[in-house]
Structure formats: structure tokens, C-alpha cells
PDB file of C-alpha atoms in Angstrom:
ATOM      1  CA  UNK E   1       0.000   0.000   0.000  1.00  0.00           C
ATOM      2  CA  UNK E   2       1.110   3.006  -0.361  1.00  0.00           C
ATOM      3  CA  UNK E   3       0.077   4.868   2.618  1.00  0.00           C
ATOM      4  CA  UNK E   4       2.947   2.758   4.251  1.00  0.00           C
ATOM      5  CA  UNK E   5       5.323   4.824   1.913  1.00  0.00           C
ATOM      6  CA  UNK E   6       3.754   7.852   2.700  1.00  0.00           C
ATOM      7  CA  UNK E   7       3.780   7.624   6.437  1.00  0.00           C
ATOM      8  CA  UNK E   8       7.437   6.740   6.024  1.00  0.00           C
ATOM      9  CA  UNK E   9       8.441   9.879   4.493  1.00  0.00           C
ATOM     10  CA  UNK E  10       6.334  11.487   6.543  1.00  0.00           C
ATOM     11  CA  UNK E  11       8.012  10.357   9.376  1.00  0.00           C
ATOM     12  CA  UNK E  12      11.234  11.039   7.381  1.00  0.00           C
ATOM     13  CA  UNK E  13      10.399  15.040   7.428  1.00  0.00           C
ATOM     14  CA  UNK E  14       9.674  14.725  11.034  1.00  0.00           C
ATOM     15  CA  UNK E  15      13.134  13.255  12.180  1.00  0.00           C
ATOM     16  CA  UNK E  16      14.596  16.149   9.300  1.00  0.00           C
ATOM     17  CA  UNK E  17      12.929  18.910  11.679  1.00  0.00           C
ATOM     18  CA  UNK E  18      13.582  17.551  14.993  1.00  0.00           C
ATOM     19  CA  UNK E  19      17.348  17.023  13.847  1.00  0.00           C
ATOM     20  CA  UNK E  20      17.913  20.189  12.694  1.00  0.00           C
ATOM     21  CA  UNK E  21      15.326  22.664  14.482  1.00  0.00           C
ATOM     22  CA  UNK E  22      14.211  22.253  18.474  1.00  0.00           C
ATOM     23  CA  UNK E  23      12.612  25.749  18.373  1.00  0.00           C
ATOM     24  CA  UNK E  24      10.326  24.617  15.039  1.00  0.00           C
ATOM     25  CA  UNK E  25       9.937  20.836  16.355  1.00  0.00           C
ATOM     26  CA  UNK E  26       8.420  22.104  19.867  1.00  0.00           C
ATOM     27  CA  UNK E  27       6.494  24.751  17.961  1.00  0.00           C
ATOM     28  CA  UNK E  28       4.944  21.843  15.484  1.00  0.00           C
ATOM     29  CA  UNK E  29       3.988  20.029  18.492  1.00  0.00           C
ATOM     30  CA  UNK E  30       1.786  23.023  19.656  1.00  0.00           C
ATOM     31  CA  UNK E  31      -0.025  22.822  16.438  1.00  0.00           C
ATOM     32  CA  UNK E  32      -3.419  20.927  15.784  1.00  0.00           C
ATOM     33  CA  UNK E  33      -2.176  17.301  15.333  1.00  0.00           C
ATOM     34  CA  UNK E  34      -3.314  17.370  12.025  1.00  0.00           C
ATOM     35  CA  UNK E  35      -0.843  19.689  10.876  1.00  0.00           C
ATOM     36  CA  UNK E  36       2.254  18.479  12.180  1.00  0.00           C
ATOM     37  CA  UNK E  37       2.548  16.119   9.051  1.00  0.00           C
ATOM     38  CA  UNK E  38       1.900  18.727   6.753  1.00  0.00           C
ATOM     39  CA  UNK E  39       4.312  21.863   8.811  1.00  0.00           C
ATOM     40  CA  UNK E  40       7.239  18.782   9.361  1.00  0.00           C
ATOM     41  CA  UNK E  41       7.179  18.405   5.692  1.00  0.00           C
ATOM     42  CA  UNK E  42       7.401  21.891   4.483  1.00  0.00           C
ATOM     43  CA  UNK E  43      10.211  22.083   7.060  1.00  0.00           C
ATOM     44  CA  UNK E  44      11.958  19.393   5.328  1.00  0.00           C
ATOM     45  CA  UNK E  45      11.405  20.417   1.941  1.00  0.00           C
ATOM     46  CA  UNK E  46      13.114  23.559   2.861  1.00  0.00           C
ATOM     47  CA  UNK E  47      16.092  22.516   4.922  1.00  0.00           C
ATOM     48  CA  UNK E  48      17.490  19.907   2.488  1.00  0.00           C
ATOM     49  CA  UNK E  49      17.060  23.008  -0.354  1.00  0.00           C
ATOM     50  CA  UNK E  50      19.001  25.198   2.175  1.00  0.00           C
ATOM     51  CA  UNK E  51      21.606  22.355   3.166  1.00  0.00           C
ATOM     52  CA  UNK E  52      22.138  22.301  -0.753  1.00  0.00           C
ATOM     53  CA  UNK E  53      23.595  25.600  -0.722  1.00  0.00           C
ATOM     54  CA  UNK E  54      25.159  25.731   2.969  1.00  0.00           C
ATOM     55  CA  UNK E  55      26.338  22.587   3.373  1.00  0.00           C
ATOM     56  CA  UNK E  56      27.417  20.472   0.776  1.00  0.00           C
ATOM     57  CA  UNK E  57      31.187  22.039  -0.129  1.00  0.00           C
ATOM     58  CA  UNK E  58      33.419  20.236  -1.727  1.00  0.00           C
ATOM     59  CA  UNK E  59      30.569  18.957  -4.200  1.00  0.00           C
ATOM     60  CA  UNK E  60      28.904  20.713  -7.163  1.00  0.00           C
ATOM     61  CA  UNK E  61      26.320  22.330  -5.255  1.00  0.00           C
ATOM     62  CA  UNK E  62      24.901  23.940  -8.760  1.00  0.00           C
ATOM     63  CA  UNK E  63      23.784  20.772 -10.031  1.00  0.00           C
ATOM     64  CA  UNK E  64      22.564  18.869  -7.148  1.00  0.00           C
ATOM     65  CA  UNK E  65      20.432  22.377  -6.460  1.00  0.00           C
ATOM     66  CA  UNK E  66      18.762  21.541  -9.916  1.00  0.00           C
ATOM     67  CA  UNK E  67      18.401  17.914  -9.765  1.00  0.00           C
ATOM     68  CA  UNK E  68      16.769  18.845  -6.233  1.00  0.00           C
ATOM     69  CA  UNK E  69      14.842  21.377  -7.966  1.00  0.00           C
ATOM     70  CA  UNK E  70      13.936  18.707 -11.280  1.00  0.00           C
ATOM     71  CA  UNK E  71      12.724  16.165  -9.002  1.00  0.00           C
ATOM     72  CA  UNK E  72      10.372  18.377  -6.644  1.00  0.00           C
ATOM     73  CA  UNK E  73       8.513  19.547 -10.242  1.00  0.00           C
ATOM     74  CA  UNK E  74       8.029  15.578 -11.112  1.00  0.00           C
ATOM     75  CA  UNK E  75       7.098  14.578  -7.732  1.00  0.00           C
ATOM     76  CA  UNK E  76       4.328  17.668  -7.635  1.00  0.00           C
ATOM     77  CA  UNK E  77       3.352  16.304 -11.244  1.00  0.00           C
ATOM     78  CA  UNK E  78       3.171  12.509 -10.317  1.00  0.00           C
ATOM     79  CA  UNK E  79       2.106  12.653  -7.208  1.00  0.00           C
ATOM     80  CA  UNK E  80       4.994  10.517  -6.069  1.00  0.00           C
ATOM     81  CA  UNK E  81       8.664  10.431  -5.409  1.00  0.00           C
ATOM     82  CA  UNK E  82      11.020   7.856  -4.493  1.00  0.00           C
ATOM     83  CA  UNK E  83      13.067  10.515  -2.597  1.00  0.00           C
ATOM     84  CA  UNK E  84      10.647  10.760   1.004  1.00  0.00           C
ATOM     85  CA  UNK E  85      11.292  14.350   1.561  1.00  0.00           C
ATOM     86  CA  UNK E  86       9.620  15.179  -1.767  1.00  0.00           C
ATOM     87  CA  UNK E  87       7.270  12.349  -1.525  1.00  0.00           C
ATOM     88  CA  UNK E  88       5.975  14.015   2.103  1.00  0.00           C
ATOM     89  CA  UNK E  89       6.080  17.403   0.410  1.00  0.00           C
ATOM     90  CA  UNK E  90       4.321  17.019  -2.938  1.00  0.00           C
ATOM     91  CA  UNK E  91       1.714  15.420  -1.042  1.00  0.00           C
ATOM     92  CA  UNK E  92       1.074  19.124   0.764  1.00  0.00           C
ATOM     93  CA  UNK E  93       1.576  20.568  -2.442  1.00  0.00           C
ATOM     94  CA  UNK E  94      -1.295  19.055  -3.897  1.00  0.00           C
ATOM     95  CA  UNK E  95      -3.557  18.823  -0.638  1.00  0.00           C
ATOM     96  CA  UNK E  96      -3.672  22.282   0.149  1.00  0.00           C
ATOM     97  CA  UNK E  97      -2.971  23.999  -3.264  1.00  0.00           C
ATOM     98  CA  UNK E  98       0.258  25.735  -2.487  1.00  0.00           C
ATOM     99  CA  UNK E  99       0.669  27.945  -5.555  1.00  0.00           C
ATOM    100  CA  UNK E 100       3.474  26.970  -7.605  1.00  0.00           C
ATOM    101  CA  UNK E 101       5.267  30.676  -7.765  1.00  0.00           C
ATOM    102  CA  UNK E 102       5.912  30.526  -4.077  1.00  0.00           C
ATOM    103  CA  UNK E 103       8.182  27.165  -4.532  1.00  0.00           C
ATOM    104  CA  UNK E 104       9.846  28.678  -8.006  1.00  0.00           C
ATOM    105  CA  UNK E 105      10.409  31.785  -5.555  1.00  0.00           C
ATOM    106  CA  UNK E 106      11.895  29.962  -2.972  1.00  0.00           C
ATOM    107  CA  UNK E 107      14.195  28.046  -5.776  1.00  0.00           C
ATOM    108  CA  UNK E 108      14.991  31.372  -6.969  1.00  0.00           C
ATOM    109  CA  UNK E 109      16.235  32.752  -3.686  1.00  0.00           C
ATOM    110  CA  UNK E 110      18.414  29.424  -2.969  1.00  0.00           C
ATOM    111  CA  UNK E 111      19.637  29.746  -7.013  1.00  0.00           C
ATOM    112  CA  UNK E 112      21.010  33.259  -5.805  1.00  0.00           C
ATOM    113  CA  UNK E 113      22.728  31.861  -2.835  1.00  0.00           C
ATOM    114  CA  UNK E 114      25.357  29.352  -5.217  1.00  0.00           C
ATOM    115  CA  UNK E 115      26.625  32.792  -6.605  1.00  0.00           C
ATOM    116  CA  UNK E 116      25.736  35.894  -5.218  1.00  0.00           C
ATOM    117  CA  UNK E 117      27.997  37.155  -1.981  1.00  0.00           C
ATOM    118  CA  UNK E 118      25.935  40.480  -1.500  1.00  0.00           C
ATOM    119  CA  UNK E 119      23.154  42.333  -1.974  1.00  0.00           C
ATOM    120  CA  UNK E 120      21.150  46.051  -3.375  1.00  0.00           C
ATOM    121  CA  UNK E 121      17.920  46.322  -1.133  1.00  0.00           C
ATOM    122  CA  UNK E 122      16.059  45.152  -4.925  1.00  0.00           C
ATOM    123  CA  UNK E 123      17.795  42.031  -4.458  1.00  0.00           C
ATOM    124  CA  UNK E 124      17.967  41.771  -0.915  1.00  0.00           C
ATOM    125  CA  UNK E 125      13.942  42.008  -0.730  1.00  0.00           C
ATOM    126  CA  UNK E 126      13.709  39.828  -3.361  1.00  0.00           C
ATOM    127  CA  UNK E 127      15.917  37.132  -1.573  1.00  0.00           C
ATOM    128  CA  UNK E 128      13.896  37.721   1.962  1.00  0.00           C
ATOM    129  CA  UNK E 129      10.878  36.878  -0.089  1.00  0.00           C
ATOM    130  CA  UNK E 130      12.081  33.511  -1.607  1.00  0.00           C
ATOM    131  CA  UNK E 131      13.758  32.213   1.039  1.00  0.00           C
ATOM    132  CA  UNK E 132      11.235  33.012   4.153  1.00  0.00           C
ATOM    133  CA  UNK E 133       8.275  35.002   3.075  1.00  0.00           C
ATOM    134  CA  UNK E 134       7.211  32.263   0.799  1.00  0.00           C
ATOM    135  CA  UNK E 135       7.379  29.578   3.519  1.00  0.00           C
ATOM    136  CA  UNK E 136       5.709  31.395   5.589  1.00  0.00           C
ATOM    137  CA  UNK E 137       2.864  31.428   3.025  1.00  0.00           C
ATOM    138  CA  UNK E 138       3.639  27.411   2.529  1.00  0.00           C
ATOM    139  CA  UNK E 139       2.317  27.704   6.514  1.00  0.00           C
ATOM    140  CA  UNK E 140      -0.625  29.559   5.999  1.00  0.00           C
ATOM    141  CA  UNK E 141      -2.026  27.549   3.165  1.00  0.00           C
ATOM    142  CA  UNK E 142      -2.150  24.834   5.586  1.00  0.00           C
ATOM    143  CA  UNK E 143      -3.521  26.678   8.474  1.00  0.00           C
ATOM    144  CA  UNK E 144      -6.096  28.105   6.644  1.00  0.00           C
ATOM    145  CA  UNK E 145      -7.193  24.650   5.102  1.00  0.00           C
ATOM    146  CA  UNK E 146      -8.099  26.377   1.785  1.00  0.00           C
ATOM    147  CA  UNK E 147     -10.188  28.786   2.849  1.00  0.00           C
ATOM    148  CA  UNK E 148      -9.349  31.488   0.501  1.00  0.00           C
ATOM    149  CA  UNK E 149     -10.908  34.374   2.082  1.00  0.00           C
ATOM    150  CA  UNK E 150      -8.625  33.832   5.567  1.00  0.00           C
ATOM    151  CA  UNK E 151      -5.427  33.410   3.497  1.00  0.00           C
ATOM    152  CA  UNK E 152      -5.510  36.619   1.951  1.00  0.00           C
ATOM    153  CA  UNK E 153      -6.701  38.407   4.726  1.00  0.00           C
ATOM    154  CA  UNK E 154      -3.513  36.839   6.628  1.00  0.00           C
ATOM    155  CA  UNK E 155      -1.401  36.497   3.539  1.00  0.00           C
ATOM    156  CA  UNK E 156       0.736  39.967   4.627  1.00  0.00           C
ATOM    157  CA  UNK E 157       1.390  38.938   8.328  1.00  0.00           C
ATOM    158  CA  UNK E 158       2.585  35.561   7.283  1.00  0.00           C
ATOM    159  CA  UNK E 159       4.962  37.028   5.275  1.00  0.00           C
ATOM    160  CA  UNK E 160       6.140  39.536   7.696  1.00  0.00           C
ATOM    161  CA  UNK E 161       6.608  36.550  10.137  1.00  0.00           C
ATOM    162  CA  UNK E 162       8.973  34.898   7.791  1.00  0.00           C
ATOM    163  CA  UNK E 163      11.060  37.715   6.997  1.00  0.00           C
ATOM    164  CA  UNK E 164      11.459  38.521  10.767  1.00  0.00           C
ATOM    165  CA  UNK E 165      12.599  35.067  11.780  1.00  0.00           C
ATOM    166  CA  UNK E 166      15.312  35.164   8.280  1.00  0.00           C
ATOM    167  CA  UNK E 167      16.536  38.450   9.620  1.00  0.00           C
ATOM    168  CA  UNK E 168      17.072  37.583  13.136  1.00  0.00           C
ATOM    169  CA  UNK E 169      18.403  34.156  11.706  1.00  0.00           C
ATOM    170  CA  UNK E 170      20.864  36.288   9.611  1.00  0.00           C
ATOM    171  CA  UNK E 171      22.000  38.752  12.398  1.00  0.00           C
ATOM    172  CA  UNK E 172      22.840  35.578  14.746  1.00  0.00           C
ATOM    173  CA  UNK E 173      24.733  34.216  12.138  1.00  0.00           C
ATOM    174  CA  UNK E 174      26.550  37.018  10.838  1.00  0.00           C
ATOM    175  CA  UNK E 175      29.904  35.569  11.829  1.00  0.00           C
ATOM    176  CA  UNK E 176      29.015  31.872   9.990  1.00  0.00           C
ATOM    177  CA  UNK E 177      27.688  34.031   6.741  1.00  0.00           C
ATOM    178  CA  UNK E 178      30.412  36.450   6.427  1.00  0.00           C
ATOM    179  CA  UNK E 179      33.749  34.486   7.404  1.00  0.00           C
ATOM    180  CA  UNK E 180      32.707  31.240   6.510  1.00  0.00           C
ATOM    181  CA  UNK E 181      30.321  31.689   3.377  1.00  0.00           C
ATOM    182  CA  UNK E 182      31.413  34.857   2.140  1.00  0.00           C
ATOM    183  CA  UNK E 183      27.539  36.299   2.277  1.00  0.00           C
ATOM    184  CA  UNK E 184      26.272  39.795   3.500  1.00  0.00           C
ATOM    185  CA  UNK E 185      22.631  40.137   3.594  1.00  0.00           C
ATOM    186  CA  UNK E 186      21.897  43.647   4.359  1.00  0.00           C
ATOM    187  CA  UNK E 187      22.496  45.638   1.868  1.00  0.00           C
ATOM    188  CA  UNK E 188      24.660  48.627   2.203  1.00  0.00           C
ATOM    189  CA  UNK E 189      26.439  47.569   5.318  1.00  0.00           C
ATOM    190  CA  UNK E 190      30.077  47.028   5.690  1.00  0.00           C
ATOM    191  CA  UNK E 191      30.615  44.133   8.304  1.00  0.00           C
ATOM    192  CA  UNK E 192      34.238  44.560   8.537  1.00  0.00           C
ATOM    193  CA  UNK E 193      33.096  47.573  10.024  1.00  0.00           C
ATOM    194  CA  UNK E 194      29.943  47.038  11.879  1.00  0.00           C
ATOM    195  CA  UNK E 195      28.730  49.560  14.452  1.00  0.00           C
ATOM    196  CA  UNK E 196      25.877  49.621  16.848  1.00  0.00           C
ATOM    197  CA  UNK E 197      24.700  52.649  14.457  1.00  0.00           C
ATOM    198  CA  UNK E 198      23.997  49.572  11.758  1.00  0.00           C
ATOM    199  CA  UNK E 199      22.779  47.025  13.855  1.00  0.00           C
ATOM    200  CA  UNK E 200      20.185  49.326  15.162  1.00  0.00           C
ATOM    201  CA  UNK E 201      18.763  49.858  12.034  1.00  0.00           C
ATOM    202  CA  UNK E 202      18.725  46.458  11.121  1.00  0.00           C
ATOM    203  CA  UNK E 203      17.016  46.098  14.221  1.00  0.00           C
ATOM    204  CA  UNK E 204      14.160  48.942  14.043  1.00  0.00           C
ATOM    205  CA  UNK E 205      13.735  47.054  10.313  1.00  0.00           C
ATOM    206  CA  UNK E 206      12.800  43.884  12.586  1.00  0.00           C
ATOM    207  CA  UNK E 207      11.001  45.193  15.241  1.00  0.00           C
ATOM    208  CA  UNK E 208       8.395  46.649  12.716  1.00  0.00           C
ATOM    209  CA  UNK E 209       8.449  43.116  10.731  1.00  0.00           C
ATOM    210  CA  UNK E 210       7.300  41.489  14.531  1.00  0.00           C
ATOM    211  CA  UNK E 211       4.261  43.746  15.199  1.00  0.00           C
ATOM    212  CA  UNK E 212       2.817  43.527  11.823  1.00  0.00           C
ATOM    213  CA  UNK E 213       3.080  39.601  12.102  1.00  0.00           C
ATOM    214  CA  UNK E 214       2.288  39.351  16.007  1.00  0.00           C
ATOM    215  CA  UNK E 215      -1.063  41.195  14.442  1.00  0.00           C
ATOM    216  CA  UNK E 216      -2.007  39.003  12.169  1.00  0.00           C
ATOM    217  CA  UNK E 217      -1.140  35.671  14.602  1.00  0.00           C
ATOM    218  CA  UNK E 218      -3.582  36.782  16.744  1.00  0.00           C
ATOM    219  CA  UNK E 219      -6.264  36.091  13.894  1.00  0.00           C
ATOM    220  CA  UNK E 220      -4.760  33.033  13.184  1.00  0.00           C
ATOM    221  CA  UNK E 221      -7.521  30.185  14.080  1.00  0.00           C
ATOM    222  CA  UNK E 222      -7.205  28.451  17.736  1.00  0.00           C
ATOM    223  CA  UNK E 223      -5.825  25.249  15.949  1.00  0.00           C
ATOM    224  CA  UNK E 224      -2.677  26.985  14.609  1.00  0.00           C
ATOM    225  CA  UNK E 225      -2.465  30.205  16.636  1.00  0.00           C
ATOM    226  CA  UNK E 226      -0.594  28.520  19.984  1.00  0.00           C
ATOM    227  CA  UNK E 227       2.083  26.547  17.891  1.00  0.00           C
ATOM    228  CA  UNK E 228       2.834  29.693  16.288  1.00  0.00           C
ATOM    229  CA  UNK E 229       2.784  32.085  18.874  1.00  0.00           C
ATOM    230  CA  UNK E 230       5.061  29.706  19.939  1.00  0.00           C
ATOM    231  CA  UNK E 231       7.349  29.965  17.601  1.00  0.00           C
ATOM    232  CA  UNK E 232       7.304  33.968  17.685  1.00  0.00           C
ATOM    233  CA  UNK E 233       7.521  33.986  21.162  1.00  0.00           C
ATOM    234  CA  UNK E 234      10.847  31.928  21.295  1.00  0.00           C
ATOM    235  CA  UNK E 235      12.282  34.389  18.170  1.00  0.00           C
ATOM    236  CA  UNK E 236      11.284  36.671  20.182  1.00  0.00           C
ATOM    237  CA  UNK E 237      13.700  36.715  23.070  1.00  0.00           C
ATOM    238  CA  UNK E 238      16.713  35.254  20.581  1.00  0.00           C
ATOM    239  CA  UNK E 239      16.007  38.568  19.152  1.00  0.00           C
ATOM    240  CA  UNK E 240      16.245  40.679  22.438  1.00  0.00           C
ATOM    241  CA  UNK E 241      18.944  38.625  23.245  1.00  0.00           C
ATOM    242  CA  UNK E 242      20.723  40.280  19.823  1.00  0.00           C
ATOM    243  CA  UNK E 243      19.653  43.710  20.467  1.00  0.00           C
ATOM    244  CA  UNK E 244      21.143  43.482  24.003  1.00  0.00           C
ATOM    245  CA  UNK E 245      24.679  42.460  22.540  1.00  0.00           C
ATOM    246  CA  UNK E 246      27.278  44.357  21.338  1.00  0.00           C
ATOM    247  CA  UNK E 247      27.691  44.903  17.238  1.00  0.00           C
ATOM    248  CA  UNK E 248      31.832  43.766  17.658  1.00  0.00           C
ATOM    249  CA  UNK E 249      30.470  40.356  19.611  1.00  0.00           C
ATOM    250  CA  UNK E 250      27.652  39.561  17.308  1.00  0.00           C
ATOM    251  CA  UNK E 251      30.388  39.405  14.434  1.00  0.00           C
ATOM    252  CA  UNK E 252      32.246  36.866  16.604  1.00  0.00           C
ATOM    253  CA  UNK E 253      30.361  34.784  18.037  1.00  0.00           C
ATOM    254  CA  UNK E 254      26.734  32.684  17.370  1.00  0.00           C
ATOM    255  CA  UNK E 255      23.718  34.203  19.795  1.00  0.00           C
ATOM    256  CA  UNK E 256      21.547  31.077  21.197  1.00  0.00           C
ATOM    257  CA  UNK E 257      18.700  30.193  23.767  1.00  0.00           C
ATOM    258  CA  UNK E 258      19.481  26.704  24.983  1.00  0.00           C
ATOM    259  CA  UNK E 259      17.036  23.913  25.127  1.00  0.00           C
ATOM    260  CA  UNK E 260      16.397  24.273  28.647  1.00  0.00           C
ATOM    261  CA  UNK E 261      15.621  27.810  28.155  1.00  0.00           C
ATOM    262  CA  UNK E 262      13.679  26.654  25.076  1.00  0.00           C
ATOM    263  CA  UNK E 263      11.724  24.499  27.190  1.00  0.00           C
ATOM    264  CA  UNK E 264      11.089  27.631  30.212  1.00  0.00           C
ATOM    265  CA  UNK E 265       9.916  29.889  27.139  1.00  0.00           C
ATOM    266  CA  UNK E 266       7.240  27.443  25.769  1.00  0.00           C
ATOM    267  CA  UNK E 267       5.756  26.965  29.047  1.00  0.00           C
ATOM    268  CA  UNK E 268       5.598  31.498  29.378  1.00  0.00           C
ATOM    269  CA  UNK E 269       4.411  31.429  25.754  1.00  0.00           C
ATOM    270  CA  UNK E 270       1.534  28.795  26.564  1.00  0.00           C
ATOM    271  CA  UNK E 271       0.797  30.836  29.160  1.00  0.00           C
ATOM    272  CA  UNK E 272       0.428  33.877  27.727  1.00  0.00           C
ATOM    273  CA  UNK E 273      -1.644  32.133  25.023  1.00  0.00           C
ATOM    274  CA  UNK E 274      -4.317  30.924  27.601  1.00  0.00           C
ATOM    275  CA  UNK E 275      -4.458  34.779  29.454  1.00  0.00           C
ATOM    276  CA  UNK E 276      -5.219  35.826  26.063  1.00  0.00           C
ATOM    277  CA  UNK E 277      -1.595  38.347  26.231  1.00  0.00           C
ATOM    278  CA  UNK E 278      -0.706  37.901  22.978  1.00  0.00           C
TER     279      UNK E 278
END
């Protein structure tokens, strides 16, 4: 049968996310059960893309980037694949009607990381939207269970959700992107020099990103809206954490929560969910 296949790749995505991602696993688990499935194989989809492009050196990440990309088209297109990450993912694809642009997007955006080192705010917002505002709509097509009218009407928080976790993701790994990839996101700053003046910015840049998406969360139905209040919640506090550290330390070293803070910060934000302080 193959159900048996598809719970394996299923299951597949969900060891993906739990191996890579504690904040998104215990945010998942928050979640309606029905959408962990779905949400663990979005994840997946995603992080092998992004491994692809961060990961893989010493191989030709160009063409294993396209085969990836080849072989997500046919598995949308057959309904199958022998590979379970695309298997579990195609299967979303198709159940919830995640438009097609937003995965060509997202290619696009991990196409740009192979070759390009920096970035003009064109191409910087046009990365931010491939490689996080799209997932974030990959979410809400789930959450919203195809009801068109809710999607739109949370289409622009969604977004703003995902391009506030990529920039907090890219200011904690500033020192990873720069020395060891070569990359610099923001656009016009020079991170051999980086002040407090630029991080700031940066930050004021996020900060607006988090209320417009904290906004739309709260309208979010009850079956998604804890899981991803979770997941806000703990982004949150890595974020404050940034803000509250110098601009010569964040360029040499990694900002973190660890798990057993993780773990204290679900039980506030679950909390806070059920007072109704969102």
C-alpha cells in the first residue's frame, strides 16, 4: 500500500525537523495534530534546499540544487517520489494547493545563494521573499485549510513573520555568513566595520516586521495560533537577546537560547496564550 510509503516519508520530514530545528519541532507540536505532518514536511522540503547551498562544499552544489529542484517539479506532477522528503512534500503541495510561484520563488532565492555574496535592497527584498516570506505562506495555506478568504486576509502577516525570523536568523549568524560563506545580507552595510549605528537599524527594520506579524497571529484560528505564537515567542527573546549584545560580539560569536531555556519559554508562551496576552 502506499500509505505505508507515505507515512514513512512522513516520518522522514519529522526526524529532518527535529534534527535540525528544536525551536520549530516544539512549535509543530503546539499545532493541531493534524498539521504536524503537513508543517514537518514543508520544514523538510526547505532545509534539504538550504543544506544544498550551505552545506554540501566540496561537491557541485549547482547541479545537485537543480536535480533537487527537477525532481520536486516531477514529484508535484506525479504525485509521487522515491526521494521521502519530496514524496511528504508534494503530497502538501497538492492537498492544500500551495501555488506553484511561491516554490519557483523559494528556488529562486536558494539559485542566488550558489553565486551571489551580497546584496542592493532590490535584491535583498527579493531574496527575503524567496527564502522566508514564501514559507511562511507554505504555513498559511495549511492553516487556513483552503479557505481562501482567511489566506488573503492573513497572507501579509505571514509574510512579515517569515522575513522577521530570516533576519534575526541572519543577524545571529553574521559571523558563519560572512567568514565562513562569504555572504552579506543587508544591503549597504560594511561588516568589517559594523557599528551599533547599523545594527540598530537592522534592528528597528525587525522590530516593525514582529508587530505587523504578532497582528495578524492573533487572527490566526485556535488550531494553529498557539504553535505559532510559539514559535514567535521563542524568536522573540533570541532577538532581544541580539539587540542586548554588542555589534563587535555579534560578528564573533553565534547568539543562542538553549534547550532548557527553550523548554522555560514554551511553558511562558503557553501561558500567555491561555491569558489571552498575545
Amino acid at each position: 500500500m502506499k500509505q505505508i510509503f507515505d507515512d514513512l516519508s512522513q516520518r522522514f520530514s519529522k526526524e529532518t525537523t527535529q534534527t535540525y530545528s528544536t525551536s520549530f519541532s516544539l512549535g509543530i507540536r503546539f499545532l493541531d495534530k493534524r498539521f504536524h505532518g503537513p508543517i514537518y514536511s514543508v520544514y523538510g522540503f526547505v532545509r534539504f534546499a538550504d543544506e544544498i547551498v550551505d552545506s554540501f562544499h566540496g561537491y557541485n552544489k549547482a547541479e545537485l540544487l537543480s536535480e533537487f529542484k527537477e525532481e520536486t517539479w516531477k514529484a508535484i506532477a506525479n504525485g509521487i517520489s522515491l526521494n521521502p522528503i519530496l514524496n511528504s512534500f508534494q503530497k502538501v503541495v497538492n492537498e492544500y494547493n500551495v501555488d506553484f510561484e511561491l516554490i519557483e520563488r523559494f528556488f529562486d532565492s536558494m539559485e542566488t545563494d550558489l553565486e551571489q555574496k551580497s546584496h542592493t535592497i532590490d535584491s535583498y527584498n527579493q531574496y527575503i521573499l524567496g527564502s522566508a516570506e514564501v514559507v511562511g505562506l507554505m504555513c498559511l495555506r495549511i492553516f487556513t485549510e483552503n479557505d481562501g478568504e482567511l489566506y488573503k486576509k492573513l497572507k501579509r502577516p505571514a509574510m512579515k513573520l517569515g522575513a522577521a525570523f530570516q533576519k534575526v536568523n541572519f543577524l545571529r549568524d553574521l559571523n558563519a555568513d560572512f567568514e565562513g560563506l562569504g555572504r552579506t545580507y543587508f544591503p549597504g552595510v560594511d561588516f568589517n566595520r559594523f557599528s551599533m549605528h547599523e545594527k540598530e537599524r537592522i534592528q528597528e527594520e525587525i522590530e516593525i516586521d514582529f508587530a505587523e506579524a504578532l497582528a495578524g497571529i492573533r487572527k490566526l484560528p485556535a488550531s494553529s495560533r498557539r504553535g505559532v505564537y510559539l514559535a514567535y515567542y521563542y524568536y522573540r527573546k533570541l532577538f532581544l537577546k541580539i539587540t542586548n549584545t554588542p555589534a563587535e560580539l555579534i560578528m564573533k560569536t553565534r547568539i543562542r537560547i538553549s534547550n532548557h531555556s527553550k523548554i522555560g519559554l514554551m511553558f511562558k508562551s503557553m501561558l500567555r496564550h491561555q491569558l489571552n496576552l498575545l
